[in-house]
PDB file of C-alpha atoms in Angstrom:
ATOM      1  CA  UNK A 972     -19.169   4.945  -2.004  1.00  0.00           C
ATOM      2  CA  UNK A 973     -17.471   3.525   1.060  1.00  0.00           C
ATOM      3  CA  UNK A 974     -13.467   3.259   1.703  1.00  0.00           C
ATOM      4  CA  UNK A 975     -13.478  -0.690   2.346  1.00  0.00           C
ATOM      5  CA  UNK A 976      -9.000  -0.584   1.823  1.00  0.00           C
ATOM      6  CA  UNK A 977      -7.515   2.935   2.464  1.00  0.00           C
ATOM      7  CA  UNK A 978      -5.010   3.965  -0.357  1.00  0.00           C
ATOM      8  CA  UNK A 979      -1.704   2.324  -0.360  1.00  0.00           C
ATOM      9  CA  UNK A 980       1.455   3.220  -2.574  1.00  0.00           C
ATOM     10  CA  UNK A 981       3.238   0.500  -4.904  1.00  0.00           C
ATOM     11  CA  UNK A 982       5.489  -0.199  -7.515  1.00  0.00           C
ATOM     12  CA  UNK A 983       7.827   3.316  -6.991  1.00  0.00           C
ATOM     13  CA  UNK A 984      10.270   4.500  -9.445  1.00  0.00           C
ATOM     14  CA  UNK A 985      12.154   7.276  -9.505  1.00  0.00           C
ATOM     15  CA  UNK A 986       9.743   8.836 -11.991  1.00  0.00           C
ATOM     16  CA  UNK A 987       6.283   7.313 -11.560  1.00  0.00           C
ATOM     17  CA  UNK A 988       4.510   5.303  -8.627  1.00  0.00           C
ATOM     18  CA  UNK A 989       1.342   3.630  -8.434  1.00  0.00           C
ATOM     19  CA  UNK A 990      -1.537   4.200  -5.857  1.00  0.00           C
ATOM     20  CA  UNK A 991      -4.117   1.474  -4.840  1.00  0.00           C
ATOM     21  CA  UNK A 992      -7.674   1.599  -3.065  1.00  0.00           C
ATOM     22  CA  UNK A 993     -10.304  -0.482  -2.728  1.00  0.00           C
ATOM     23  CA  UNK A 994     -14.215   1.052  -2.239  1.00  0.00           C
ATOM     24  CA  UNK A 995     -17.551  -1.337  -2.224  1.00  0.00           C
ATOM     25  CA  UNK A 996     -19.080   0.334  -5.291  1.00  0.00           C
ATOM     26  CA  UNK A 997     -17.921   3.178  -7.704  1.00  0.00           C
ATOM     27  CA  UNK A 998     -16.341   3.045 -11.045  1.00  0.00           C
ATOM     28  CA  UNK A 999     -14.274   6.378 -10.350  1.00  0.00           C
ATOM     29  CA  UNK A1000     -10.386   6.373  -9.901  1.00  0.00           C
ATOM     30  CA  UNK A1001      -9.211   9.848  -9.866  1.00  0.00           C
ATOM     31  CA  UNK A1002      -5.772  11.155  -7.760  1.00  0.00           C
ATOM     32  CA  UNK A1003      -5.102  14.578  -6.754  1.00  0.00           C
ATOM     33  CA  UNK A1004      -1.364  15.247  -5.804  1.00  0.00           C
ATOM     34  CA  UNK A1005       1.444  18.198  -5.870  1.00  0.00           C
ATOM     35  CA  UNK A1006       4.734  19.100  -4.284  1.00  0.00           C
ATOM     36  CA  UNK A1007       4.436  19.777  -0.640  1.00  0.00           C
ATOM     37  CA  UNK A1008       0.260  19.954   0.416  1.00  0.00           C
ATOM     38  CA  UNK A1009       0.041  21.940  -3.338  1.00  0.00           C
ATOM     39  CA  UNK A1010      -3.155  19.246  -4.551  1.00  0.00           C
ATOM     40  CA  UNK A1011      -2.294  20.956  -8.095  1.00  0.00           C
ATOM     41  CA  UNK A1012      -2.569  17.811 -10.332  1.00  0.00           C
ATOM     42  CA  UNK A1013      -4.868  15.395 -11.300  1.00  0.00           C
ATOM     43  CA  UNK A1014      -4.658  12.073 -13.049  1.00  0.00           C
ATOM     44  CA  UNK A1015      -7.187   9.124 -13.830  1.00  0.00           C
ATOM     45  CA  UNK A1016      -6.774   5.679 -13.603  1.00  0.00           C
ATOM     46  CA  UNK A1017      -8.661   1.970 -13.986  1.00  0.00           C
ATOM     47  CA  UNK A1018     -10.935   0.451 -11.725  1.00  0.00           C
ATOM     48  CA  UNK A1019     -11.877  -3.773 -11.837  1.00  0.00           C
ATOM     49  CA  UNK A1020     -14.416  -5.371 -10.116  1.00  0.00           C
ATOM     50  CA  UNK A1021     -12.515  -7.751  -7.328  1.00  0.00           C
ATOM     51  CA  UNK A1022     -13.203 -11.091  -6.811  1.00  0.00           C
ATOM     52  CA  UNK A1023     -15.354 -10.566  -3.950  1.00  0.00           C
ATOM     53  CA  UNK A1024     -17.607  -7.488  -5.620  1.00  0.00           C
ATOM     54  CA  UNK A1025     -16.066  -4.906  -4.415  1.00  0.00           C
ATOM     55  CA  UNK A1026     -13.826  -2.252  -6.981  1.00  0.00           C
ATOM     56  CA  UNK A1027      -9.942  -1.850  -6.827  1.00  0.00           C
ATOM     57  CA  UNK A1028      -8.748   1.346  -8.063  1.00  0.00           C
ATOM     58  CA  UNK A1029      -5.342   1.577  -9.532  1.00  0.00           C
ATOM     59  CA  UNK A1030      -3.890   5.381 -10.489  1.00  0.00           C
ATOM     60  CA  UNK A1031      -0.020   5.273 -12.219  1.00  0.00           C
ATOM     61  CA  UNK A1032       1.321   9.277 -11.168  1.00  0.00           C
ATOM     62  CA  UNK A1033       3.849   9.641 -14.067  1.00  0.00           C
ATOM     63  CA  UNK A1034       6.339  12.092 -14.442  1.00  0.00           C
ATOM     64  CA  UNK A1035       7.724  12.809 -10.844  1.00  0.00           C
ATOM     65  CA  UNK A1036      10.653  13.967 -10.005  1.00  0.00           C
ATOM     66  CA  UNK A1037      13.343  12.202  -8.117  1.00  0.00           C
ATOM     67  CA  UNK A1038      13.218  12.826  -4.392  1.00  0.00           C
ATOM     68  CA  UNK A1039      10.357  14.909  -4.757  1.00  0.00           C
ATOM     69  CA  UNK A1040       8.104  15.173  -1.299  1.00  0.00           C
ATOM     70  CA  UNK A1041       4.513  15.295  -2.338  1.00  0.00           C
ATOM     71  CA  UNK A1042       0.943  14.940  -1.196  1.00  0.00           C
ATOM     72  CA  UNK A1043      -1.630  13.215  -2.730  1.00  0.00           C
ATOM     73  CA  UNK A1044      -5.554  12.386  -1.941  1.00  0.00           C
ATOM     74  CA  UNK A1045      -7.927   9.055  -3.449  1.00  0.00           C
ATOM     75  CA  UNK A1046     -11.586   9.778  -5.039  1.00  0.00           C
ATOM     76  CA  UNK A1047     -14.027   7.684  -5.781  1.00  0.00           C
ATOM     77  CA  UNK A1048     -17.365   9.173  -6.260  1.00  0.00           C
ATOM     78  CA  UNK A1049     -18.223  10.753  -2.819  1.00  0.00           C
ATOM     79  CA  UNK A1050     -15.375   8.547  -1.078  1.00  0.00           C
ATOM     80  CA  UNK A1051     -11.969  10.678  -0.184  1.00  0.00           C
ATOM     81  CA  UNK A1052      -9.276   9.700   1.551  1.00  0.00           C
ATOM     82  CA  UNK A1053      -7.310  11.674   4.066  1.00  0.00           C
ATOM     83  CA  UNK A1054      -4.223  13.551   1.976  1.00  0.00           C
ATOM     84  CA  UNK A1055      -0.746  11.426   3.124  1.00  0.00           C
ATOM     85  CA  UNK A1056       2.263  12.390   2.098  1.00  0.00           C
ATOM     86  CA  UNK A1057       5.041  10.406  -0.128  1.00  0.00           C
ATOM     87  CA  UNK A1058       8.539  11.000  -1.468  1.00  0.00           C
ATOM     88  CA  UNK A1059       9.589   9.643  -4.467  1.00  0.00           C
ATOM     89  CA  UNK A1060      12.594   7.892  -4.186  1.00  0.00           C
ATOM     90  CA  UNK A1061      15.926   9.343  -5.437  1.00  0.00           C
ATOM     91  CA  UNK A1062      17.700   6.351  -7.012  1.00  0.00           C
ATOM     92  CA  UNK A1063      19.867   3.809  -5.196  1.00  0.00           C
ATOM     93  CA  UNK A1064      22.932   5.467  -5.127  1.00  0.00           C
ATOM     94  CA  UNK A1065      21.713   7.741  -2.299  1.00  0.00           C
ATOM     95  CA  UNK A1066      21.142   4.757  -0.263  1.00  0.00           C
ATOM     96  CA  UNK A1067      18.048   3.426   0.506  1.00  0.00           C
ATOM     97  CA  UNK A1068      16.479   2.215   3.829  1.00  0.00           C
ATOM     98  CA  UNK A1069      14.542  -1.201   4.107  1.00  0.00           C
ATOM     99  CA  UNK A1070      12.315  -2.985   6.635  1.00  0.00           C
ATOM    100  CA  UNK A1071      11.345  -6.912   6.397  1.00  0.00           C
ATOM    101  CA  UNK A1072       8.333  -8.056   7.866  1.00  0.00           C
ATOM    102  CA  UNK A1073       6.861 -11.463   7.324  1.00  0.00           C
ATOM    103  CA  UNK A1074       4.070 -13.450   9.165  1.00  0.00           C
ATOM    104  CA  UNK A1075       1.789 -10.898   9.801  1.00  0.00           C
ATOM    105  CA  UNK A1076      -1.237 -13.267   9.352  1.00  0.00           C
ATOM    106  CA  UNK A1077      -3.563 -12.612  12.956  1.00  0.00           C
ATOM    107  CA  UNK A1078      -3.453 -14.760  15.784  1.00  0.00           C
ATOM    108  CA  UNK A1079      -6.874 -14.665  17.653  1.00  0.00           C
ATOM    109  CA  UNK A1080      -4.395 -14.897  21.015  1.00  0.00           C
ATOM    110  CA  UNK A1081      -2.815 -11.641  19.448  1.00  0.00           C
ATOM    111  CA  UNK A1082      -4.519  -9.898  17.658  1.00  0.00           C
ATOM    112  CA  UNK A1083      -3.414  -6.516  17.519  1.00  0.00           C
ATOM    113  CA  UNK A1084       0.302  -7.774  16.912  1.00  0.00           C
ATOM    114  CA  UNK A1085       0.238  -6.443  13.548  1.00  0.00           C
ATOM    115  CA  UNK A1086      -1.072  -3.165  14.044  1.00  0.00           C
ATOM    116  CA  UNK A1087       1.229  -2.206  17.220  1.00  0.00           C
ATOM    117  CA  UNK A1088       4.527  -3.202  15.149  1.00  0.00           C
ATOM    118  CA  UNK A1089       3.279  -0.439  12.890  1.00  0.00           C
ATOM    119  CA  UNK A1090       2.378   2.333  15.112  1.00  0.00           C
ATOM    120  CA  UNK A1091       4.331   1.547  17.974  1.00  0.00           C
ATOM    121  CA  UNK A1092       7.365  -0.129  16.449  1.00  0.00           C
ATOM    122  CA  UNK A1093       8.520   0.710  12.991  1.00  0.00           C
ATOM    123  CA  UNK A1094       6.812   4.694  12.796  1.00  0.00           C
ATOM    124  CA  UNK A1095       8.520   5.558  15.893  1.00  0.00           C
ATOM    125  CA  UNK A1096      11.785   3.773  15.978  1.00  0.00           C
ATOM    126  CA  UNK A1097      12.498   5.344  12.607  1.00  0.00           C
ATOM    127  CA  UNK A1098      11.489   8.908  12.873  1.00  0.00           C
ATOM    128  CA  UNK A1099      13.346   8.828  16.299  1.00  0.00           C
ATOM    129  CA  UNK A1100      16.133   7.309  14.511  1.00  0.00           C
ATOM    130  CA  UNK A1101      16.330   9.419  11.661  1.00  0.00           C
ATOM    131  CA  UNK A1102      14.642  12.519  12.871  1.00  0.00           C
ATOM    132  CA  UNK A1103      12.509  12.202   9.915  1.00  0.00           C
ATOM    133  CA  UNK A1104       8.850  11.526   8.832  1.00  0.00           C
ATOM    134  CA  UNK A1105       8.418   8.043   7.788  1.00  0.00           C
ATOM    135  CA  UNK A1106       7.776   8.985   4.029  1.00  0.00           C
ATOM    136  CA  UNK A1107      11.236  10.138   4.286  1.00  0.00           C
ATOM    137  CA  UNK A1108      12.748   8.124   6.936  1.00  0.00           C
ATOM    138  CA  UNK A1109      12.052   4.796   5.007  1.00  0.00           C
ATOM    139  CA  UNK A1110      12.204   3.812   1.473  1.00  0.00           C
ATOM    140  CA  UNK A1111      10.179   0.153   1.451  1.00  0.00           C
ATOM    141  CA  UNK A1112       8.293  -2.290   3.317  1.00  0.00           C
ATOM    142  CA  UNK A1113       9.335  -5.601   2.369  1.00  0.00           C
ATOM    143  CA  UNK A1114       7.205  -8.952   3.213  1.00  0.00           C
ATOM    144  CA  UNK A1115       8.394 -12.160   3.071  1.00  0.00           C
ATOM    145  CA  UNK A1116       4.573 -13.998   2.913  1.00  0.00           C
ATOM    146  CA  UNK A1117       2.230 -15.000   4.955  1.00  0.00           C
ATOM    147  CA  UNK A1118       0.355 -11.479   5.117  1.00  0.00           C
ATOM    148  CA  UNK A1119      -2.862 -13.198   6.248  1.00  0.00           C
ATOM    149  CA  UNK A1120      -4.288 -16.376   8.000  1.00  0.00           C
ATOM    150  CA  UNK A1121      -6.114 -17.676   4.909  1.00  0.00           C
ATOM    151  CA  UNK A1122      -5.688 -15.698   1.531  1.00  0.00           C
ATOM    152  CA  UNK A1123      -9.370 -17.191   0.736  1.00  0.00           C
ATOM    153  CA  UNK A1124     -10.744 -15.102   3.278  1.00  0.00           C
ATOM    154  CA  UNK A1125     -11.749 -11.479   2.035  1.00  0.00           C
ATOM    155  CA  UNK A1126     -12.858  -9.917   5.563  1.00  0.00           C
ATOM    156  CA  UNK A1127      -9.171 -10.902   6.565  1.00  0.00           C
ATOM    157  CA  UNK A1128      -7.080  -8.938   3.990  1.00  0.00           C
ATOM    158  CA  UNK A1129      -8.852  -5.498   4.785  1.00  0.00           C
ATOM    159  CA  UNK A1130      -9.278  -6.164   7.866  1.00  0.00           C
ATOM    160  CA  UNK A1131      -6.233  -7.712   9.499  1.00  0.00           C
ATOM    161  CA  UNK A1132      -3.988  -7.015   6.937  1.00  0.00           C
ATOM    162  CA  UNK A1133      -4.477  -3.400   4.962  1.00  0.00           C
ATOM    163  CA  UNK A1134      -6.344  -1.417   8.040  1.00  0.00           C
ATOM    164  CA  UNK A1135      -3.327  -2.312  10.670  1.00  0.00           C
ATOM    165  CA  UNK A1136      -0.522  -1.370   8.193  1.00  0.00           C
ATOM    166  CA  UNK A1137      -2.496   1.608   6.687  1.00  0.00           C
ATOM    167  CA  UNK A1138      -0.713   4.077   9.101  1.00  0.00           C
ATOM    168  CA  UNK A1139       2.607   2.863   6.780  1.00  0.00           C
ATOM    169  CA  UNK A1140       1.274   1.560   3.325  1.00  0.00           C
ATOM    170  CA  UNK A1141      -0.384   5.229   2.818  1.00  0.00           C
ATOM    171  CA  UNK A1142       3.075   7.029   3.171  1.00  0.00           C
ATOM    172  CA  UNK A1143       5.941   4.097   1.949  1.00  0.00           C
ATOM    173  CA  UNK A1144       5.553   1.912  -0.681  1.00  0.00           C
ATOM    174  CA  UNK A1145       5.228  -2.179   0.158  1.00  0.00           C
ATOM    175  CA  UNK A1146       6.259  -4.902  -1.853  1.00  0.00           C
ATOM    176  CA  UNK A1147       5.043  -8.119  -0.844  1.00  0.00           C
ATOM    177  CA  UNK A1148       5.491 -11.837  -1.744  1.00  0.00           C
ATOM    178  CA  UNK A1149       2.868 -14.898  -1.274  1.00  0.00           C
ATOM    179  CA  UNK A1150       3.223 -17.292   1.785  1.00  0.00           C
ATOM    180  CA  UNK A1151       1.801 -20.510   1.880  1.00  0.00           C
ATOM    181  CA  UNK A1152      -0.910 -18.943   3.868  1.00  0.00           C
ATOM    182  CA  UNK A1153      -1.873 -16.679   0.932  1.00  0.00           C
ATOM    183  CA  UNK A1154      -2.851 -19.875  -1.140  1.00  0.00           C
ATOM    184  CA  UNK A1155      -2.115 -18.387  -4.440  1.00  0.00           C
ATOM    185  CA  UNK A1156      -5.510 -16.955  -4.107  1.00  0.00           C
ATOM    186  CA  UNK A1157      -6.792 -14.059  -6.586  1.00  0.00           C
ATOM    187  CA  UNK A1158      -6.924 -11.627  -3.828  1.00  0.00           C
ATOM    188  CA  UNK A1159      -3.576 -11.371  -3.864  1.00  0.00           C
ATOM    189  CA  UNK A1160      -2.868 -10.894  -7.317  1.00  0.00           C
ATOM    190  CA  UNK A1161      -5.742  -7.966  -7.337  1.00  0.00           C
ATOM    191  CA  UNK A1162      -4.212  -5.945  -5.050  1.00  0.00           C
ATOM    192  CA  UNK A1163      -0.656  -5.103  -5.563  1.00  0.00           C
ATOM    193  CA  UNK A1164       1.307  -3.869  -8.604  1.00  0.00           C
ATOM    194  CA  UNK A1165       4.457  -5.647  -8.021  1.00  0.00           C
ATOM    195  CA  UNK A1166       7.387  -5.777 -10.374  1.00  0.00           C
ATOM    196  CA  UNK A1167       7.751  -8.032 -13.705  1.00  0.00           C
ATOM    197  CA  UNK A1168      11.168  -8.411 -14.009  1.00  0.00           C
ATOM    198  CA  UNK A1169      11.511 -11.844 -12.983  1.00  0.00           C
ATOM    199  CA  UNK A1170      12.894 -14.405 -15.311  1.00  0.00           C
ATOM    200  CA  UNK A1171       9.969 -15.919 -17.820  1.00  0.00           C
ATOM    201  CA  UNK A1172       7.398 -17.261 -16.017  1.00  0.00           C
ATOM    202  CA  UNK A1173       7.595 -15.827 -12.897  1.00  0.00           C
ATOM    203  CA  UNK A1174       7.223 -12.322 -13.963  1.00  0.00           C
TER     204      UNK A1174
END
């Protein structure tokens, strides 16, 4: 099995947080984690077959505790990802740190926009800031749409979208809404675990 989209965190609580991959093949979703670079627990999860072939992985870690700075690694078969670290967040009245991004769709002028905002802008700025790692330094991403050129495209969403922002995605968790650009494609839908507490019918 090949990484195709690097694991990326979603849909954080102060108790429980989901983690995300994509790989081209494999049927395995399996997360090791523990407190500090401790690997101590495992838990299993679901994979689906995405609308371009390929299989999304989806593993819910349950039962954290709030604040808690952990590690945590992706398997899928003979596919690993590189251990990142997380912290789970510690409830709003400790304050919590956003950053909005929107329009993040490549320009062929531009194209490594994206992916210097990332590693030169937002990792830096903050840890200078805040004298902090960015799992700590930062509580969300939020994006306002328009994550890629054509949301029809597959090629574009790992490659202009996920591998740019994996630097981020791996350590905070993001939660993104659909732009006009995303075209209320399926891709979309497959990839993040976003919140249902919207009013009825738009959950």
């Amino acid at each position: 099995e090949q990484g195709v989209v690097a694991p990326f965190l979603q849909l954080a609580t102060t108790d429980s947080l989901v983690v995300v991959w994509e790989t081209d093949t494999g049927e395995e979703s399996r997360v090791r984690y523990g407190v500090g670079a401790d690997l101590n627990t495992e838990v299993l999860g679901s994979s689906a077959v995405s609308a371009d072939g390929t299989r999304l992985h989806r593993v819910t870690l349950p039962g954290l505790s709030p604040g808690a700075l952990l590690s945590y690694q992706a398997f899928t078969g003979s596919y690993s990802s590189t251990v990142a670290p997380l912290r789970v967040p510690s409830g709003p009245d400790t304050g919590v740190r956003l950053v909005g991004i929107s329009d993040m769709q490549q320009d062929s002028s531009y194209p490594y926009v994206f992916a210097d905002l990332v590693s030169d802008g937002i990792i830096p700025f903050l840890e200078t800031e805040t004298g902090l790692p960015i799992e700590r330094a930062l509580h969300a991403v939020l994006i306002a749409g328009d994550l890629v050129q054509d949301g029809f495209d597959y090629d574009s969403w790992a490659d202009t979208y996920f591998a740019p922002a994996a630097p981020l995605y791996s350590r905070v968790p993001s939660y993104p809404v659909p732009g006009n650009h995303e075209r209320d494609t399926g891709f979309y839908y497959d990839y993040f675990v976003l919140p249902d507490n919207g009013t009825a019918g738009y959950e």
